[in-house]
Short mmCIF file of C-alpha atoms in Angstrom, two decimals:
data_model
loop_
_atom_site.label_atom_id
_atom_site.label_comp_id
_atom_site.label_asym_id
_atom_site.label_seq_id
_atom_site.Cartn_x
_atom_site.Cartn_y
_atom_site.Cartn_z
CA MET A 1 -98.03 203.12 -175.73
CA LYS A 2 -96.66 199.90 -174.31
CA THR A 3 -98.13 196.33 -174.75
CA ASP A 4 -95.53 194.50 -172.65
CA ASN A 5 -95.72 193.03 -169.25
CA ARG A 6 -93.23 195.38 -167.51
CA ILE A 7 -95.75 196.43 -164.87
CA ARG A 8 -95.91 195.63 -161.25
CA THR A 9 -99.28 193.89 -160.02
CA VAL A 10 -100.07 193.43 -156.35
CA ASN A 11 -103.02 191.76 -154.49
CA ILE A 12 -104.55 193.84 -151.98
CA GLU A 13 -106.64 192.15 -149.17
CA VAL A 14 -109.83 194.05 -148.46
CA SER A 15 -112.61 192.61 -146.34
CA ASN A 16 -111.56 189.01 -146.78
CA ARG A 17 -111.36 189.63 -150.66
CA LEU A 18 -108.51 190.38 -153.15
CA LEU A 19 -108.24 193.39 -155.37
CA ASN A 20 -105.80 192.91 -158.30
CA CYS A 21 -103.88 196.29 -158.65
CA SER A 22 -101.30 197.23 -161.47
CA VAL A 23 -98.80 199.93 -160.76
CA LEU A 24 -97.90 202.01 -163.95
CA GLY A 25 -96.26 205.29 -164.94
CA LYS A 26 -93.55 206.73 -162.80
CA GLY A 27 -93.93 204.47 -159.72
CA ASP A 28 -92.60 206.61 -157.09
CA PHE A 29 -96.01 207.65 -155.66
CA GLN A 30 -95.21 211.32 -155.66
CA LYS A 31 -98.10 212.29 -157.87
CA THR A 32 -100.66 209.35 -157.76
CA THR A 33 -103.64 208.67 -159.83
CA LEU A 34 -106.31 205.90 -159.34
CA TYR A 35 -107.58 204.68 -162.58
CA CYS A 36 -111.37 203.18 -162.87
CA HIS A 37 -111.41 201.10 -165.95
CA GLY A 38 -114.26 201.03 -168.47
CA PHE A 39 -116.77 198.33 -169.36
CA PRO A 40 -116.11 195.52 -170.16
CA SER A 41 -112.43 195.74 -169.38
CA SER A 42 -109.79 195.47 -166.73
CA ARG A 43 -106.91 197.12 -164.92
CA LEU A 44 -104.68 196.51 -168.09
CA GLU A 45 -106.59 199.11 -169.99
CA ALA A 46 -104.49 201.77 -168.23
CA LEU A 47 -101.44 200.57 -170.36
CA PHE A 48 -102.43 203.18 -173.02
CA LEU A 49 -101.40 205.95 -170.57
CA ASP A 50 -98.19 204.24 -169.36
CA ASP A 51 -95.51 206.12 -171.19
CA ILE A 52 -97.01 209.73 -170.96
CA ALA A 53 -97.58 209.09 -167.19
CA ARG A 54 -93.93 208.31 -166.85
CA SER A 55 -92.93 211.50 -168.74
CA LEU A 56 -95.22 213.62 -166.50
CA GLY A 57 -94.01 211.85 -163.19
CA ILE A 58 -97.44 210.45 -162.45
CA THR A 59 -97.95 207.03 -160.88
CA ILE A 60 -101.08 205.09 -161.87
CA LEU A 61 -102.96 202.55 -159.82
CA SER A 62 -105.26 200.56 -161.95
CA ILE A 63 -107.49 198.15 -160.11
CA ASP A 64 -109.85 195.30 -161.30
CA ARG A 65 -113.29 195.91 -160.10
CA PRO A 66 -114.57 192.71 -158.20
CA GLY A 67 -115.26 189.81 -160.48
CA PHE A 68 -112.93 191.34 -163.23
CA GLY A 69 -109.40 190.04 -163.79
CA GLY A 70 -107.85 188.94 -160.61
CA SER A 71 -110.21 190.68 -158.07
CA THR A 72 -112.42 188.44 -155.99
CA PHE A 73 -116.12 188.25 -157.32
CA TYR A 74 -118.50 189.77 -154.77
CA PRO A 75 -122.13 189.08 -155.58
CA GLU A 76 -123.43 191.60 -152.92
CA ARG A 77 -121.45 194.49 -153.98
CA ARG A 78 -122.89 197.87 -154.67
CA ILE A 79 -121.28 200.93 -156.59
CA VAL A 80 -121.41 202.80 -153.13
CA ASP A 81 -119.10 199.92 -151.68
CA TRP A 82 -116.35 201.01 -153.94
CA PRO A 83 -114.91 203.95 -151.67
CA LYS A 84 -114.25 201.47 -148.92
CA ASP A 85 -112.07 199.42 -151.27
CA ILE A 86 -110.22 202.61 -152.39
CA GLN A 87 -109.52 203.67 -148.60
CA GLN A 88 -107.89 200.27 -147.95
CA THR A 89 -106.00 200.54 -151.19
CA LEU A 90 -104.58 203.76 -150.17
CA THR A 91 -103.83 202.48 -146.71
CA PHE A 92 -101.87 199.45 -148.42
CA PHE A 93 -99.76 202.06 -150.37
CA SER A 94 -99.41 204.56 -147.37
CA LEU A 95 -101.11 207.31 -149.44
CA SER A 96 -103.04 210.08 -148.08
CA LYS A 97 -104.09 211.99 -151.35
CA ILE A 98 -104.80 210.93 -154.89
CA SER A 99 -106.44 212.00 -158.03
CA ILE A 100 -108.94 209.85 -159.90
CA LEU A 101 -109.22 209.07 -163.63
CA ALA A 102 -112.44 207.26 -164.72
CA LEU A 103 -113.03 206.02 -168.38
CA SER A 104 -116.47 205.16 -169.79
CA GLY A 105 -118.13 202.52 -167.59
CA GLY A 106 -115.69 203.41 -164.74
CA THR A 107 -117.42 206.77 -164.46
CA PRO A 108 -119.81 205.91 -161.34
CA TYR A 109 -116.80 204.50 -159.50
CA GLY A 110 -114.81 207.60 -160.09
CA LEU A 111 -117.79 209.74 -159.05
CA VAL A 112 -118.88 207.91 -156.02
CA SER A 113 -115.11 207.99 -154.72
CA ALA A 114 -115.20 211.89 -155.16
CA CYS A 115 -118.52 211.98 -153.45
CA LYS A 116 -117.61 209.87 -150.47
CA LEU A 117 -113.84 210.62 -150.00
CA PRO A 118 -113.40 214.32 -150.34
CA SER A 119 -110.56 214.41 -147.78
CA LEU A 120 -108.57 211.93 -149.95
CA VAL A 121 -109.50 212.90 -153.62
CA GLU A 122 -107.95 216.10 -154.80
CA LYS A 123 -109.66 215.95 -158.29
CA LEU A 124 -111.24 213.71 -160.67
CA VAL A 125 -111.20 213.57 -164.37
CA VAL A 126 -114.07 211.59 -166.30
CA VAL A 127 -113.49 210.69 -169.99
CA SER A 128 -116.23 209.39 -172.22
CA GLY A 129 -118.36 208.97 -169.24
CA VAL A 130 -121.67 207.23 -168.87
CA SER A 131 -124.42 208.82 -166.88
CA SER A 132 -127.27 207.04 -164.83
CA LEU A 133 -129.31 205.01 -167.07
CA LYS A 134 -132.29 205.56 -164.79
CA GLU A 135 -133.00 208.91 -166.63
CA PRO A 136 -135.57 208.49 -169.33
CA GLN A 137 -134.27 211.19 -171.43
CA ILE A 138 -130.95 209.47 -171.44
CA LEU A 139 -132.51 206.02 -172.47
CA LYS A 140 -134.42 207.60 -175.28
CA GLN A 141 -131.19 208.63 -176.99
CA MET A 142 -129.79 205.03 -176.95
CA LYS A 143 -130.03 202.48 -179.81
CA PRO A 144 -133.36 200.35 -179.49
CA LEU A 145 -131.42 197.13 -178.77
CA HIS A 146 -129.32 198.70 -176.00
CA ARG A 147 -132.56 200.37 -174.56
CA PHE A 148 -134.22 197.13 -174.63
CA LEU A 149 -131.43 195.36 -172.76
CA ILE A 150 -130.95 198.03 -170.13
CA GLY A 151 -134.73 198.02 -169.45
CA MET A 152 -134.70 194.26 -169.10
CA LEU A 153 -131.77 194.59 -166.44
CA GLN A 154 -133.44 197.40 -164.65
CA LYS A 155 -136.37 195.11 -164.14
CA ARG A 156 -134.04 192.30 -163.08
CA SER A 157 -135.79 190.05 -165.82
CA ARG A 158 -134.45 186.60 -166.76
CA THR A 159 -134.55 187.70 -170.36
CA GLY A 160 -132.24 190.58 -169.75
CA LEU A 161 -129.89 188.53 -167.66
CA ARG A 162 -129.81 185.76 -170.26
CA LEU A 163 -129.08 188.29 -173.02
CA ALA A 164 -126.21 189.87 -170.86
CA TYR A 165 -124.75 186.55 -170.16
CA PHE A 166 -124.94 185.61 -173.86
CA ALA A 167 -123.25 188.75 -174.92
CA ALA A 168 -120.51 188.44 -172.26
CA GLY A 169 -120.04 184.92 -173.04
CA LEU A 170 -119.34 185.88 -176.74
CA LEU A 171 -116.70 188.33 -175.74
CA ARG A 172 -115.09 185.82 -173.52
CA HIS A 173 -114.95 182.94 -175.76
CA PHE A 174 -114.75 184.73 -179.10
CA PRO A 175 -112.59 187.88 -178.41
CA CYS A 176 -112.80 188.69 -182.21
CA SER A 177 -116.47 189.53 -181.62
CA SER A 178 -115.35 192.82 -180.00
CA SER A 179 -114.53 193.91 -183.57
CA LEU A 180 -118.30 193.58 -184.43
CA LEU A 181 -119.09 195.81 -181.40
CA ILE A 182 -116.82 198.45 -182.53
CA GLY A 183 -117.95 198.27 -186.09
CA CYS A 184 -121.63 198.64 -185.03
CA ALA A 185 -121.38 201.20 -182.20
CA PHE A 186 -118.23 203.32 -182.80
CA ASN A 187 -117.69 205.97 -185.43
CA SER A 188 -115.16 206.09 -188.13
CA THR A 189 -112.55 207.86 -186.03
CA ASP A 190 -112.77 205.22 -183.40
CA ARG A 191 -112.44 202.30 -186.06
CA LYS A 192 -109.38 204.00 -187.48
CA LEU A 193 -107.84 204.12 -183.94
CA VAL A 194 -108.33 200.43 -183.26
CA SER A 195 -106.85 199.60 -186.66
CA ASP A 196 -103.42 200.57 -185.04
CA SER A 197 -101.94 197.33 -183.68
CA GLN A 198 -100.58 198.73 -180.42
CA VAL A 199 -104.17 200.23 -179.57
CA ARG A 200 -105.86 196.96 -180.54
CA ALA A 201 -103.48 195.00 -178.49
CA ILE A 202 -103.84 196.97 -175.26
CA PHE A 203 -107.67 197.14 -175.34
CA GLY A 204 -107.99 193.49 -176.66
CA GLN A 205 -105.72 192.30 -173.83
CA ALA A 206 -107.81 194.47 -171.33
CA ILE A 207 -111.22 192.95 -172.40
CA ASN A 208 -109.76 189.40 -172.39
CA GLU A 209 -108.48 189.92 -168.82
CA ALA A 210 -112.15 191.11 -167.80
CA PHE A 211 -113.41 187.74 -168.34
CA ALA A 212 -110.43 185.87 -166.67
CA GLN A 213 -112.92 184.43 -164.05
CA GLY A 214 -115.91 184.15 -166.36
CA VAL A 215 -118.87 186.42 -166.99
CA ARG A 216 -120.41 186.94 -163.65
CA GLY A 217 -118.37 190.01 -162.68
CA PRO A 218 -119.01 191.88 -166.06
CA VAL A 219 -122.71 191.13 -165.94
CA LEU A 220 -123.13 192.29 -162.31
CA ASP A 221 -121.15 195.53 -163.33
CA LEU A 222 -123.68 196.18 -166.16
CA GLN A 223 -126.65 195.56 -163.77
CA LEU A 224 -125.26 198.10 -161.22
CA MET A 225 -124.61 200.59 -163.94
CA SER A 226 -128.21 200.15 -165.37
CA ASN A 227 -129.84 200.96 -162.06
CA ASP A 228 -129.77 203.67 -159.27
CA TRP A 229 -126.12 204.38 -158.60
CA GLY A 230 -126.95 204.96 -154.76
CA PHE A 231 -125.63 208.44 -154.30
CA ASP A 232 -126.24 212.12 -155.15
CA LEU A 233 -123.76 213.79 -157.65
CA SER A 234 -124.83 217.25 -156.39
CA GLU A 235 -123.02 216.28 -153.08
CA ILE A 236 -119.66 216.11 -154.77
CA GLN A 237 -117.42 219.05 -153.82
CA VAL A 238 -114.12 217.77 -155.34
CA PRO A 239 -113.15 219.52 -158.63
CA VAL A 240 -114.35 217.34 -161.59
CA THR A 241 -113.32 217.81 -165.36
CA PHE A 242 -115.28 215.91 -167.97
CA ILE A 243 -113.49 215.24 -171.45
CA HIS A 244 -115.79 213.94 -174.17
CA GLY A 245 -115.68 213.42 -177.87
CA THR A 246 -118.44 215.46 -179.70
CA ASP A 247 -119.09 212.42 -181.99
CA ASP A 248 -119.17 209.78 -179.34
CA ARG A 249 -121.94 207.39 -180.58
CA PHE A 250 -121.44 204.79 -177.90
CA VAL A 251 -121.83 207.16 -174.95
CA PRO A 252 -123.38 210.37 -176.45
CA PRO A 253 -122.28 213.77 -175.04
CA SER A 254 -125.71 214.17 -173.56
CA MET A 255 -124.53 211.68 -170.86
CA MET A 256 -121.67 213.92 -169.98
CA LEU A 257 -123.64 216.94 -169.88
CA ALA A 258 -126.29 215.25 -167.63
CA ASN A 259 -123.63 214.42 -165.05
CA ALA A 260 -121.87 217.77 -165.48
CA SER A 261 -125.18 219.48 -164.84
CA LYS A 262 -125.43 218.13 -161.26
CA ILE A 263 -121.93 218.97 -160.05
CA THR A 264 -121.16 222.58 -159.04
CA GLY A 265 -118.29 224.02 -160.93
CA ALA A 266 -117.69 221.01 -163.20
CA LYS A 267 -115.43 221.74 -166.07
CA ILE A 268 -116.11 220.44 -169.59
CA ILE A 269 -113.65 219.92 -172.36
CA GLU A 270 -115.13 218.72 -175.70
CA ILE A 271 -112.84 217.04 -178.22
CA PRO A 272 -114.25 218.04 -181.84
CA GLY A 273 -115.03 215.20 -184.06
CA GLU A 274 -113.79 212.48 -181.74
CA GLY A 275 -115.59 209.26 -180.70
CA HIS A 276 -115.75 207.04 -177.64
CA LEU A 277 -111.96 206.35 -177.90
CA ALA A 278 -111.03 210.08 -177.75
CA ALA A 279 -108.79 209.30 -174.62
CA VAL A 280 -106.25 207.62 -176.98
CA LYS A 281 -105.90 211.03 -178.92
CA VAL A 282 -105.68 213.27 -175.93
CA ARG A 283 -103.69 211.12 -173.40
CA LYS A 284 -101.40 214.10 -172.41
CA LEU A 285 -104.38 216.43 -172.14
CA ILE A 286 -106.17 213.88 -169.79
CA LEU A 287 -103.18 213.47 -167.53
CA GLU A 288 -102.23 217.26 -167.39
CA ASN A 289 -105.63 217.85 -165.98
CA LEU A 290 -105.06 215.64 -163.13
CA LEU A 291 -101.87 217.47 -162.04
#
């Protein structure tokens, strides 16, 4: 894994806004994967895949969502608007086909792209993916504090927004607070992974970059994730593979199963004993499923 800055980053103009996109991996665009980063994170998250992507001949386009990193904040955005940004990104790079990789909070953006752009997306891999939080049976499995916050955001209450802004502010101004999140929400395998200096540097850098413009972008992203996503997963015809750790305590496997049950022919790969950061352990497996 690399933690240096030897990546190419470009600004793409879409609908009078800028999308910040980093190009990683092989860089020749013969086999191209679009990366949908997690939450709260940024395009820099994809650095953990850079070396293996190079070895497999894969180019990765990793894009900051609006309000994250260097992408323009867009207060009216919806999850279903994301495919339009992807279309314009592909036009910018003169690409006609891509695969998509979505991690954790990037899941709805990967799924909506597969749903709305079947002629452009060849396959989708979702790792440690969240499901719609509108489903009562999913909410029941979350920790009480998480369930309370999501409920407040779904009701668009001032209390929920204040809590979200407070939590995001902590992560922005006190990056070390992310360690508390890991300690409370992740399992022992995840905690061991982030004790590695390279892993910690990559994900820490990605989280810091998420708040480069402040907290508005991440808070809006959480609001969108907590409410109806605006599309039907059963309409997805693109091949989809779900990869999930069986001991993921942050995004339980039941979320992955809820998504997979709605998509005809969805493939499931479970990683025994791994937690939310299973992607770090199975990087090669993930990328091989995109080929």
